[in-house]
């Protein structure tokens, strides 16, 4: 599903040049649950942004669904993104001015789905995430765990084949964290590919494979479970 | 006191730091306030000028003008003029009158073309001279550069020159005592006055003494109370006497004028009235009044514009300040936690806005000085910043400073009240996302109201400018009912030898292949026409009608292409036409009560006694402000003022040169003075054209300031929504969708403003249109166009910001927190 070949990302600010990713290569198959780990500043989030088509690499090749996309335009990336990828962020990134339902509905609006179908899908997903009773509330009226469940709902509502999660439990207490990890696991079991950046060894336990990054390079890749 | 000083310096320092740190916001505030203040100052200078006509005369509170109305057939015509005898009567019959004077033009015409003056065999063109009696300078104390005010106009053949004419004729030399030849008469310069120093409704350049006029002319004027020859001014001994004066004037009318009217057996009357000279400038109700007079409504309109502009600029400040409040909330929290009370914080914010207002004022002063020359050219007045501090005007300067402080206070008032009200606990607890807006005053709603208000004014002004332009275009292309193009008008000097040989001149001009038609006439459209009494029917008991009169030649009708409806126009085959025939226009026929007036017996004071021989179609011989009035044509070969030449060749310049050659072949003693009829007719709408230019510029500035505010506000709003935009982009929102989302809110506001501006601008423009007898009407297209223009500009302003937001990388945005 995903293939990275010598992905390099260099940030330039004034006269300083930082190599955030240095010739990173790996492959992720459909249905895998992969955790990316490493200390702060090792390039985890940069890698996730490139994998999520939010950013382009400076050099190297990136095959997404067998298509080379490293040089694609913002519009092409946006189209690929909304059809195939769901995002879950550490800080939830919900829009404060929109209700729970409206937040979850957004990706479907951008996909151009008809209203009735959209409403139905939102209802289903909210039920699946057990947050239906709060659908008229605003994000700031919810607990952190509830907010993250809304965020997950939003990530899966368009039925993407890939979910990218950036420290999904970072802002949650352990009980709520476990809840979210179970949700992700369930999605993976049902066939969704998941790539998750995390600091937490406990969360990484849920994955089948861990990619460890250090100073922009992969230092070790170990498969923990066999892919079913 | 010491504590206050420390506090104040702390605030001043902070104000300057805030300004220099927030350069973009400071720039928007200062540019906006400056632009508002520049226009305010221009209008302010204009208003000071307008309200200071005739205020510099010694005892101007006691100075009055006497004016008369003529009443015939129940119609009252009110003139600024009065009879020749009035000034003398004032002096001899009224002990309360300290001084009185008469001043008049020898010929009433709005034709300001020059006359030829000779000094030592040198030919000069000077403005037409004005006649005044010996007491003129007793009433009006013009500054004298040389000569004696008491004797300057006492002797016959005396001339008092303006500084400008003196410089033209004599350069640096002292003009006093020098001789000038005008119209074959020699005048002695008895004084030079500096009339530019005085701002007055009196429009003249050089004065000759009344005793210069031929005795016969004076006797004629003296004998006729109905002949309103000039302007009579009087000064009372004290300012209470004016109140009782109208009753005394009534006695004069009853005892002196009424018996005379009976004696000459005319069915008419004269009414007399006085008005303070200081009120003349804004009186536009009298005929033959000063050309500098103006409608006070224009002053009101400009006052409104000035106030609105300042208001709009202040609104920008308020809007940006409250929008930025979230960023400043922390500072306020810390200050409050450290012991500041609310009053001190209000003081701080007001201090900031007043400092900003004064910085803007400095810029505005600088730019006003730069803009003034162009503005002066536009409005035809010489305004200077010195009007704000010259002696006697200092209060105007102080008022302006007060306005600047007021703008500062107004701008700062709302932010000061909102910001100082923040609770320190709430502010400090939330790290950065404190949204004070939700609690206090609902600032976002107020911001919306203010933006709507700004755009109501902007759109209203654009609409008004478009409607004024439409009306002026309509007038320019209006069918006047006569031919104006390619018609050159040459001014016929009164003393030219051509006068005696006018037919020879005509034949010589017609001999040129470029010349199609030539008419020698005393009257032309666009020039002031005379008004005369006409006596109809039975000679023993005639019916009197006053109508406008045109004195023309045989070719006049053909040259202007006037259409004959009944009978005929003057013909060379009927030599009697000179003293026995009238031609009238359709309006005159209607006024006299005839469908076909041909054959109606009539006579007039100019020695023509006979019948109406023809009726022509109405044509617009005065401006389109007025409907076509009744007009009578008489034929004469004397007293021609103009030679109108229709040029057939499209190459005007060579034709003009050839015509000049012919002219100068006959007369080398005068300057060849000409213009084109169509240009002259357009001058009738100078005032409106200037108005439109001013309105156009002012609306541009209003729109600019409003957009500046919108720019600042949208920049802020978009900055606030950075995270939201990032999230939406991550979720697949396209650039178009994001931009639409961002401008949608602003478009709604401008749309609402558009709706609200329609009735307001309709009301004002409908009023304005009433100035014209012929109106294009208020067409809906201008409302749509004005709205679209404002919308386009507003969308472009917000779009610039939205594009920036859309182009930024969403990755940065979602890390925003």
CSV table of N, CA and C in Angstrom, one decimal, chain A residues 45 49 54-55 74 78 81-82 87 89 91 93-98 106-107 109-110 154, chain B residues 438 723-725 727-734 737 741 809-811 813-817:
chain,number,residue,atom,x,y,z
A,45,UNK,N,7.0,13.0,13.1
A,45,UNK,CA,5.8,13.8,12.6
A,45,UNK,C,6.0,14.2,11.2
A,49,UNK,N,3.5,13.4,8.2
A,49,UNK,CA,3.0,14.4,7.3
A,49,UNK,C,3.2,14.0,5.8
A,54,UNK,N,0.4,15.6,3.5
A,54,UNK,CA,0.3,16.9,3.9
A,54,UNK,C,1.5,17.7,3.5
A,55,UNK,N,2.5,17.0,3.1
A,55,UNK,CA,3.8,17.7,2.8
A,55,UNK,C,4.5,16.8,1.8
A,74,UNK,N,-0.7,20.3,-4.8
A,74,UNK,CA,-1.6,20.4,-3.6
A,74,UNK,C,-3.0,19.8,-3.9
A,78,UNK,N,-4.7,16.7,-2.1
A,78,UNK,CA,-5.9,16.9,-1.4
A,78,UNK,C,-7.0,15.9,-1.8
A,81,UNK,N,-6.0,12.5,-0.4
A,81,UNK,CA,-6.2,12.6,1.0
A,81,UNK,C,-7.6,12.3,1.4
A,82,UNK,N,-8.5,13.1,0.8
A,82,UNK,CA,-9.9,13.0,1.3
A,82,UNK,C,-10.6,11.7,0.9
A,87,UNK,N,-7.3,11.2,9.6
A,87,UNK,CA,-6.3,11.6,10.5
A,87,UNK,C,-6.8,11.7,11.9
A,89,UNK,N,-5.3,13.3,15.6
A,89,UNK,CA,-4.2,14.1,16.1
A,89,UNK,C,-4.2,14.0,17.6
A,91,UNK,N,-3.8,16.6,19.6
A,91,UNK,CA,-4.7,17.6,20.2
A,91,UNK,C,-6.1,17.7,19.5
A,93,UNK,N,-7.7,18.5,17.2
A,93,UNK,CA,-8.0,19.4,16.1
A,93,UNK,C,-9.5,19.3,15.6
A,94,UNK,N,-10.3,19.5,16.5
A,94,UNK,CA,-11.8,19.7,16.2
A,94,UNK,C,-12.0,21.2,16.0
A,95,UNK,N,-13.0,21.5,15.2
A,95,UNK,CA,-13.3,23.0,15.0
A,95,UNK,C,-14.3,23.4,16.1
A,96,UNK,N,-13.9,24.3,16.9
A,96,UNK,CA,-14.6,24.7,18.1
A,96,UNK,C,-16.0,25.2,17.8
A,97,UNK,N,-16.1,25.9,16.7
A,97,UNK,CA,-17.4,26.5,16.3
A,97,UNK,C,-18.4,25.5,15.7
A,98,UNK,N,-18.0,24.3,15.4
A,98,UNK,CA,-19.0,23.3,14.9
A,98,UNK,C,-19.3,22.3,15.9
A,106,UNK,N,-17.7,16.9,8.2
A,106,UNK,CA,-16.9,17.7,7.3
A,106,UNK,C,-16.2,16.9,6.1
A,107,UNK,N,-15.5,15.8,6.4
A,107,UNK,CA,-14.9,15.1,5.3
A,107,UNK,C,-15.9,14.7,4.2
A,109,UNK,N,-18.6,16.3,3.4
A,109,UNK,CA,-19.0,17.4,2.6
A,109,UNK,C,-17.9,17.7,1.5
A,110,UNK,N,-16.7,17.5,1.9
A,110,UNK,CA,-15.6,17.7,0.9
A,110,UNK,C,-15.5,16.7,-0.1
A,154,UNK,N,-14.5,11.2,13.0
A,154,UNK,CA,-14.3,12.0,11.8
A,154,UNK,C,-13.3,11.4,10.9
B,438,UNK,N,-16.7,36.7,23.9
B,438,UNK,CA,-18.0,35.9,24.1
B,438,UNK,C,-18.8,36.5,25.3
B,723,UNK,N,-6.2,27.7,12.6
B,723,UNK,CA,-6.3,26.3,12.9
B,723,UNK,C,-7.4,25.7,12.2
B,724,UNK,N,-8.6,26.3,12.2
B,724,UNK,CA,-9.7,25.8,11.5
B,724,UNK,C,-9.4,25.6,10.0
B,725,UNK,N,-8.8,26.6,9.4
B,725,UNK,CA,-8.5,26.4,8.0
B,725,UNK,C,-7.6,25.2,7.7
B,727,UNK,N,-7.3,22.5,9.6
B,727,UNK,CA,-8.0,21.2,9.7
B,727,UNK,C,-8.9,21.0,8.5
B,728,UNK,N,-9.5,22.0,8.0
B,728,UNK,CA,-10.4,21.8,6.8
B,728,UNK,C,-9.5,21.4,5.6
B,729,UNK,N,-8.4,21.9,5.5
B,729,UNK,CA,-7.5,21.6,4.4
B,729,UNK,C,-7.1,20.1,4.5
B,730,UNK,N,-6.7,19.7,5.7
B,730,UNK,CA,-6.3,18.3,6.0
B,730,UNK,C,-7.4,17.4,5.6
B,731,UNK,N,-8.6,17.8,5.9
B,731,UNK,CA,-9.8,17.0,5.6
B,731,UNK,C,-10.2,17.0,4.1
B,732,UNK,N,-9.5,17.8,3.3
B,732,UNK,CA,-9.7,17.8,1.9
B,732,UNK,C,-10.5,18.9,1.3
B,733,UNK,N,-10.6,20.0,2.1
B,733,UNK,CA,-11.2,21.2,1.5
B,733,UNK,C,-10.4,21.8,0.4
B,734,UNK,N,-11.0,22.2,-0.7
B,734,UNK,CA,-10.2,22.7,-1.8
B,734,UNK,C,-10.0,24.2,-1.5
B,737,UNK,N,-13.1,26.2,-1.9
B,737,UNK,CA,-14.0,26.1,-0.8
B,737,UNK,C,-13.6,26.9,0.4
B,741,UNK,N,-15.4,30.1,2.1
B,741,UNK,CA,-15.8,30.1,3.6
B,741,UNK,C,-15.3,31.4,4.2
B,809,UNK,N,0.9,26.2,4.6
B,809,UNK,CA,0.9,24.8,4.8
B,809,UNK,C,0.0,24.4,6.0
B,810,UNK,N,-0.9,23.5,5.8
B,810,UNK,CA,-1.8,23.2,6.9
B,810,UNK,C,-1.1,22.5,8.0
B,811,UNK,N,0.1,22.0,7.8
B,811,UNK,CA,0.8,21.3,8.8
B,811,UNK,C,1.1,22.3,9.9
B,813,UNK,N,-0.5,25.0,10.6
B,813,UNK,CA,-1.7,25.4,11.2
B,813,UNK,C,-2.2,24.5,12.3
B,814,UNK,N,-2.2,23.2,12.0
B,814,UNK,CA,-2.7,22.3,13.0
B,814,UNK,C,-1.8,22.1,14.2
B,815,UNK,N,-0.6,22.6,14.1
B,815,UNK,CA,0.3,22.6,15.3
B,815,UNK,C,0.1,23.9,16.0
B,816,UNK,N,-0.8,24.7,15.6
B,816,UNK,CA,-1.0,26.0,16.1
B,816,UNK,C,-1.1,26.1,17.6
B,817,UNK,N,-1.7,25.2,18.2
B,817,UNK,CA,-1.8,25.3,19.7
B,817,UNK,C,-0.5,25.0,20.4
